[in-house]
Every structure is written in structure tokens, then in C-alpha cells.
XYZ file of C-alpha atoms in Angstrom:
356
model
C 18.785 7.781 -29.728
C 19.674 11.254 -31.158
C 19.570 14.487 -29.222
C 16.393 15.638 -30.964
C 14.582 12.357 -30.252
C 15.686 12.412 -26.596
C 14.543 16.000 -26.229
C 11.201 15.151 -27.819
C 10.691 12.190 -25.459
C 11.614 14.320 -22.431
C 9.106 16.955 -23.552
C 6.357 14.361 -23.857
C 7.132 13.115 -20.345
C 6.897 16.660 -19.006
C 3.506 17.116 -20.701
C 2.163 13.888 -19.159
C 3.390 14.891 -15.697
C 1.933 18.378 -16.087
C -1.409 16.878 -17.137
C -1.465 14.635 -14.050
C -0.646 17.564 -11.765
C -3.419 19.665 -13.280
C -5.934 16.803 -12.903
C -5.027 16.313 -9.242
C -5.201 20.048 -8.597
C -8.647 20.215 -10.211
C -9.984 17.230 -8.264
C -8.503 18.146 -4.879
C -10.929 20.963 -3.960
C -13.927 18.761 -4.797
C -12.800 15.898 -2.578
C -10.944 17.688 0.208
C -13.793 20.023 1.069
C -16.628 17.583 0.484
C -19.247 18.095 1.711
C -19.443 21.793 2.474
C -23.206 22.160 1.921
C -26.393 20.047 2.297
C -26.743 16.926 0.147
C -29.994 16.138 -1.679
C -31.354 12.585 -1.639
C -33.913 12.055 -4.412
C -36.704 9.553 -3.721
C -38.362 8.383 -6.986
C -41.227 6.582 -5.242
C -44.781 7.900 -4.715
C -46.271 8.445 -1.253
C -47.487 4.834 -1.297
C -43.914 3.554 -1.611
C -42.528 0.823 -3.828
C -44.753 -0.854 -6.416
C -43.387 -4.160 -5.057
C -45.778 -3.681 -2.148
C -48.426 -1.059 -2.889
C -48.547 -1.209 -6.679
C -48.828 1.787 -8.965
C -51.104 4.342 -7.252
C -54.030 6.100 -8.865
C -53.653 9.773 -9.730
C -56.828 10.816 -7.899
C -56.176 14.006 -5.869
C -58.347 12.896 -2.946
C -56.543 9.564 -2.762
C -53.171 11.327 -2.824
C -54.265 13.567 0.047
C -55.364 10.539 2.081
C -52.108 8.721 1.338
C -50.060 11.697 2.468
C -51.516 11.251 5.985
C -51.138 7.459 6.047
C -48.405 5.432 7.749
C -45.059 6.121 6.013
C -44.252 3.477 3.391
C -41.130 1.354 3.442
C -39.155 3.572 1.060
C -39.914 6.609 3.215
C -38.584 4.835 6.309
C -35.372 3.959 4.480
C -34.897 7.568 3.411
C -35.549 8.847 6.942
C -32.962 6.465 8.438
C -30.397 7.727 5.947
C -31.368 11.288 6.854
C -30.764 10.533 10.524
C -27.476 8.636 10.282
C -25.527 9.801 7.227
C -25.102 13.436 8.431
C -23.394 12.129 11.580
C -20.557 10.912 9.332
C -20.543 13.548 6.580
C -21.245 16.573 8.765
C -23.920 17.986 6.460
C -27.716 17.438 6.409
C -29.374 15.107 3.938
C -32.368 16.820 2.313
C -35.098 14.570 0.930
C -36.557 15.509 -2.457
C -39.453 13.511 -3.928
C -39.657 13.053 -7.695
C -42.139 10.192 -8.207
C -43.499 11.029 -11.650
C -43.345 8.743 -14.696
C -42.755 5.596 -12.640
C -39.329 6.683 -11.382
C -38.141 8.036 -14.740
C -38.147 11.630 -13.531
C -36.075 10.851 -10.456
C -33.590 8.713 -12.408
C -33.204 11.365 -15.106
C -32.880 14.194 -12.603
C -30.006 12.576 -10.698
C -28.252 11.140 -13.764
C -28.125 14.587 -15.372
C -26.969 16.370 -12.189
C -23.410 17.563 -11.683
C -21.189 14.616 -10.627
C -20.102 16.281 -7.390
C -21.830 14.120 -4.757
C -24.486 16.675 -3.828
C -27.402 14.950 -5.568
C -28.032 11.256 -4.896
C -30.772 8.710 -5.653
C -32.331 6.107 -3.348
C -33.461 3.282 -5.598
C -34.422 -0.372 -5.348
C -34.045 -3.528 -7.385
C -37.513 -2.949 -8.850
C -35.947 -0.392 -11.227
C -32.685 -2.073 -12.147
C -33.489 -5.190 -14.206
C -35.099 -2.800 -16.692
C -32.766 0.156 -16.021
C -31.282 0.141 -19.569
C -34.812 0.408 -20.947
C -35.745 3.089 -18.403
C -32.606 5.074 -19.204
C -33.396 4.832 -22.904
C -36.886 6.214 -22.277
C -35.374 8.947 -20.124
C -33.090 9.941 -22.995
C -29.913 9.278 -21.017
C -26.596 8.746 -22.799
C -23.760 6.592 -21.376
C -21.998 9.673 -20.010
C -25.204 10.758 -18.271
C -26.026 7.640 -16.288
C -26.036 6.423 -12.694
C -23.340 4.632 -10.739
C -23.855 2.519 -7.588
C -22.548 4.117 -4.391
C -23.587 1.785 -1.576
C -26.049 -0.991 -0.777
C -28.243 -0.154 2.207
C -30.704 -3.046 2.631
C -31.685 -6.440 1.233
C -35.292 -7.574 0.866
C -36.224 -11.282 1.186
C -38.887 -12.918 -0.965
C -41.585 -15.167 0.484
C -43.435 -18.066 -1.138
C -46.999 -18.273 0.186
C -50.101 -20.333 -0.607
C -53.791 -20.149 0.216
C -55.181 -22.272 3.028
C -56.710 -24.966 0.795
C -53.692 -25.466 -1.440
C -52.797 -29.188 -1.277
C -49.130 -28.603 -0.422
C -47.929 -27.612 3.040
C -44.277 -27.173 2.133
C -42.049 -26.537 -0.885
C -41.238 -30.230 -1.418
C -44.937 -31.110 -1.650
C -45.540 -28.117 -3.933
C -42.918 -29.346 -6.400
C -44.411 -32.863 -6.299
C -47.948 -31.587 -7.077
C -46.700 -29.197 -9.783
C -44.740 -31.939 -11.548
C -47.775 -34.224 -11.602
C -50.022 -31.450 -12.980
C -47.910 -29.318 -15.368
C -49.442 -25.982 -16.316
C -52.400 -26.316 -13.930
C -51.099 -24.204 -11.041
C -50.480 -20.482 -11.182
C -48.490 -18.037 -9.090
C -49.189 -14.386 -8.390
C -46.624 -11.580 -8.127
C -46.465 -7.803 -7.681
C -46.151 -7.376 -11.444
C -43.976 -7.940 -14.490
C -40.249 -7.827 -13.669
C -40.946 -7.539 -9.925
C -38.651 -9.423 -7.567
C -41.440 -11.971 -7.059
C -41.695 -12.530 -10.815
C -37.958 -13.206 -10.934
C -38.197 -15.603 -7.984
C -41.106 -17.438 -9.585
C -39.360 -17.917 -12.926
C -36.149 -19.031 -11.247
C -38.171 -21.454 -9.104
C -39.771 -22.922 -12.244
C -36.370 -23.453 -13.829
C -34.669 -24.827 -10.708
C -37.538 -27.174 -9.800
C -38.245 -28.251 -13.380
C -41.948 -27.442 -13.134
C -44.523 -25.600 -15.244
C -46.561 -22.993 -13.343
C -48.278 -19.961 -14.853
C -47.411 -16.376 -13.910
C -50.258 -14.000 -12.980
C -49.290 -10.344 -12.620
C -50.991 -7.998 -10.133
C -50.631 -4.318 -9.303
C -48.399 -4.687 -6.253
C -47.640 -7.312 -3.645
C -50.667 -6.441 -1.511
C -52.984 -7.014 -4.475
C -51.341 -10.393 -5.143
C -51.804 -11.426 -1.501
C -55.471 -10.386 -1.530
C -56.022 -12.447 -4.683
C -54.327 -15.400 -3.010
C -56.569 -15.111 0.065
C -59.573 -15.234 -2.308
C -58.033 -18.329 -3.979
C -57.821 -16.581 -7.336
C -54.240 -17.898 -7.584
C -52.655 -20.956 -5.997
C -49.388 -19.558 -4.678
C -47.542 -16.236 -4.753
C -43.970 -14.960 -4.656
C -44.039 -11.623 -2.856
C -41.517 -9.398 -1.069
C -41.439 -10.187 2.655
C -42.389 -6.614 3.758
C -45.714 -7.056 1.957
C -46.298 -10.491 3.526
C -45.520 -9.718 7.184
C -48.842 -7.975 7.996
C -50.760 -11.030 6.706
C -48.859 -13.834 8.427
C -51.558 -14.263 11.067
C -54.278 -14.666 8.438
C -55.758 -18.171 8.524
C -56.397 -18.025 4.764
C -52.665 -17.940 3.992
C -49.697 -20.168 4.754
C -46.007 -19.442 4.395
C -44.232 -22.212 2.489
C -40.720 -20.786 2.443
C -38.307 -17.903 2.059
C -35.901 -17.482 -0.841
C -33.059 -16.797 1.596
C -29.687 -18.344 2.418
C -30.352 -18.136 6.173
C -33.498 -18.104 8.293
C -34.935 -14.678 8.918
C -34.069 -13.483 12.457
C -37.623 -12.622 13.494
C -39.152 -15.645 11.685
C -36.917 -18.540 12.754
C -39.787 -20.974 12.175
C -40.086 -20.011 8.492
C -38.388 -22.681 6.338
C -36.054 -21.872 3.442
C -36.771 -22.920 -0.134
C -33.136 -24.003 -0.279
C -33.856 -26.565 2.460
C -36.463 -28.330 0.316
C -34.275 -29.799 -2.394
C -33.314 -26.577 -4.203
C -29.887 -26.083 -2.652
C -28.567 -22.541 -2.958
C -31.892 -21.078 -4.053
C -31.821 -17.384 -3.150
C -33.618 -14.324 -4.518
C -33.516 -10.954 -2.800
C -34.494 -7.446 -3.655
C -32.377 -4.546 -2.465
C -32.254 -0.795 -1.856
C -29.192 1.367 -2.326
C -27.797 4.797 -3.083
C -26.690 5.954 -6.546
C -24.855 9.005 -7.894
C -24.293 10.574 -11.339
C -21.692 8.889 -13.523
C -18.293 10.508 -13.073
C -18.601 11.372 -9.390
C -15.036 11.336 -7.898
C -14.059 8.099 -6.177
C -13.104 9.895 -2.963
C -16.568 11.446 -2.782
C -18.194 8.070 -3.477
C -16.138 6.536 -0.664
C -17.238 9.213 1.805
C -20.918 8.762 0.934
C -20.545 4.994 1.174
C -19.067 5.447 4.644
C -22.154 7.377 5.688
C -24.463 4.663 4.335
C -22.375 2.016 6.122
C -22.869 3.837 9.416
C -26.608 4.023 8.791
C -26.816 0.286 8.034
C -24.795 -0.561 11.149
C -26.868 1.561 13.545
C -28.865 -0.625 15.946
C -31.986 1.500 15.484
C -31.786 1.046 11.717
C -31.206 -2.695 11.925
C -34.164 -3.247 14.258
C -36.493 -0.974 12.306
C -35.675 -2.723 9.044
C -36.038 -6.181 10.611
C -39.519 -5.246 11.820
C -40.391 -4.156 8.279
C -39.124 -7.322 6.584
C -35.730 -6.003 5.479
C -32.124 -6.748 6.376
C -29.774 -3.800 6.874
C -26.704 -4.593 4.796
C -23.905 -2.439 3.432
C -21.752 -2.996 0.368
C -19.282 -0.345 -0.842
C -19.355 0.988 -4.392
C -17.289 -1.681 -6.173
C -19.082 -4.617 -4.536
C -22.494 -3.000 -4.997
C -21.705 -2.306 -8.662
C -20.773 -5.962 -9.145
C -24.030 -7.035 -7.475
C -26.139 -4.744 -9.672
C -24.433 -5.918 -12.874
C -24.605 -9.600 -11.998
C -28.250 -9.555 -10.944
C -29.346 -7.366 -13.865
C -27.664 -9.724 -16.346
C -29.186 -12.724 -14.554
C -32.749 -11.433 -14.703
C -32.496 -10.016 -18.220
C -31.498 -13.470 -19.437
C -34.029 -15.369 -17.311
C -37.003 -13.150 -18.166
C -35.869 -12.317 -21.703
C -36.399 -8.606 -21.028
C -36.598 -6.664 -24.324
C -34.548 -3.531 -25.070
C -32.186 -4.264 -22.202
C -28.532 -4.267 -23.308
C -25.866 -4.895 -20.661
C -25.207 -2.073 -18.206
C -22.148 -0.026 -19.133
């Protein structure tokens, strides 16, 4: 190698090293001092909570005023627990900001377009993510203005229920009746692309049966229709089912869980009835704008982990039909990608390319 070539190579090495030093110097103040001011947690749900349970609310002003004085919905309780526990780790308050318009689009857009500095986060559930690519397209978001998973906070079991006069008393009998009468039974859910819809379609495929999907405006509406025997069975998120478990017009056939639910040890698992490994869960987690520094993501995830581990949180969520559960950013990202791809394929969701 000649002197000129060696000098040129040495110069290139110096430029690379200088670039790395400048990048570290630019990133250091963001991470080292984070957080030095309050953090905003955006809640994209209306005052009624997730559509998985309450459905899409009416826009009547009187109804909104009544709802604002009602018992806090599930999503509100999750946000409050994060508000209580995360500041104990991060040393700064968590300020709740509600942006429920356009069926979560406003909240998703607002956080995705925020500065990637860890000061504006989103609390979102699995009800948004199977169709997130389509939602992001409607929101006008580009790949560089998107959301990235920060931490899983809770998992939400799905229950299979039937009305009191349905001929089956367990999942095994249900599959037997459905196979002998293809296309004659129907199942209700909280709506298209809800976690119940996904569970129902997966159940059809796994059991090799033909049952017809009937979509309702929320899990509560599906349960009411089931009690009136307008549908035969229903796949609904457990938080929506819990208040109705004492109703004589309904019976719980099984949970789409890997283990029995701690406060419902008598509730059988669908996986115990011949569908080994059958599991469908919703989830709730925290997201940040794409490009947020990894050190900042790790600190936020640590705060969410502390919230999920707190005994008060775990008991509160259990009572509501949820399981407190933390996954850090990488594991949560893998979960979101895997489940989104799974449901997009199963439900043949249009306009839903793979997540970047």
C-alpha cells in the first residue's frame, strides 16, 4: 500500500471515529438526564374504555356527561396504576392526556409524530394492533413517524361462554355438536378484529368446525345478546364476562389460557378439551415514537416493570380480569409482530402489510 493510500485510509478511520464521538456526545444529554421533567401518557380510549368491553360510545353530550361520572373503565385503571408506580422509578410525574377521537387515530398520530425523547408515550391495547398498519395509513404516518413497543403491562384472557339452553356444557361437547351441524351455530364477539373474533376464528380452524361469526358493538353487547339467546356462544374478553358470571342465563365453557385463572380455578381451559396449546390473549402496553433512544426506552420499561410487579397492581388487575405481566421492549416488540402477523393471516385483514 502506497503512502497516499495509507494516509487516505487513516483519514477515513479518523472520520468514522469522529462521527461516533459526535453521536455519543449528542445522545448523552438525552439519556443521562432523562427524565428531567414530567412525562405525558396519552390514553386513546374514550371515557367508556376499550371497545372490547363497552363498544364504540355514542357522541351524545348528555351521555358523555353521565359516563364521566361513572365507574372508571378498565383502561383508566391501567393508566392510574402506571401514574402511581412509574414515577417511583423515574422520579418524575406521569401526566395523563386523553385523546380518544377518531377511534384511537388521534392518539396514535399524536404520539407517533412527537419528538422521540421519551416524554410522550401511548397506552394502547391489542384491539388496535392487528389493524395498526391500516390505522397508521389512515393517520398519514410514514415509517419514520411510527410507534415502537416499550413494555408490556398486562395480558387479557378470553372467555368462551354459552347461553343456559345451549346443548353443550363443555368445549368437548360443543365441538361434537358443531361438527354434526356445520354452519348452524353462531358465535358473538365484541366486533370485527376484536380479540374475541380472533379467538373464534382460531377455534374454528383448530377444532375443524364451521360456526358463523356475529359482530356486536362491544363485549357487553355480545353478552346481552347471548343472554337473550340471539347467538349460541360468544368469545369475549374476560373483564367483560366477570360481572355476568353469576347470571343463570349464561355458562362459562372455557378460557383460552395456558393456565387456570387464579381467581377462577374452577374455570376449565379450552386447551384441556382436546385443543392442546390453544391460547388467545389480548394485552395492554406502552409505546413511544420511533427513534426514541434505547437507554430511554430501558428506563421507561423499568418503570412499567415496577408497576406490573406491585402487589396492589397485581390484585387490582386480577379483580378486573387481567394479569399483570411485564415484557421489556425487545420481547414486547417480538410479541406484537408475531401476533399481528398471525391475526392478519388468519382474518385476512385488508390493507395490512407487515409491521416495519
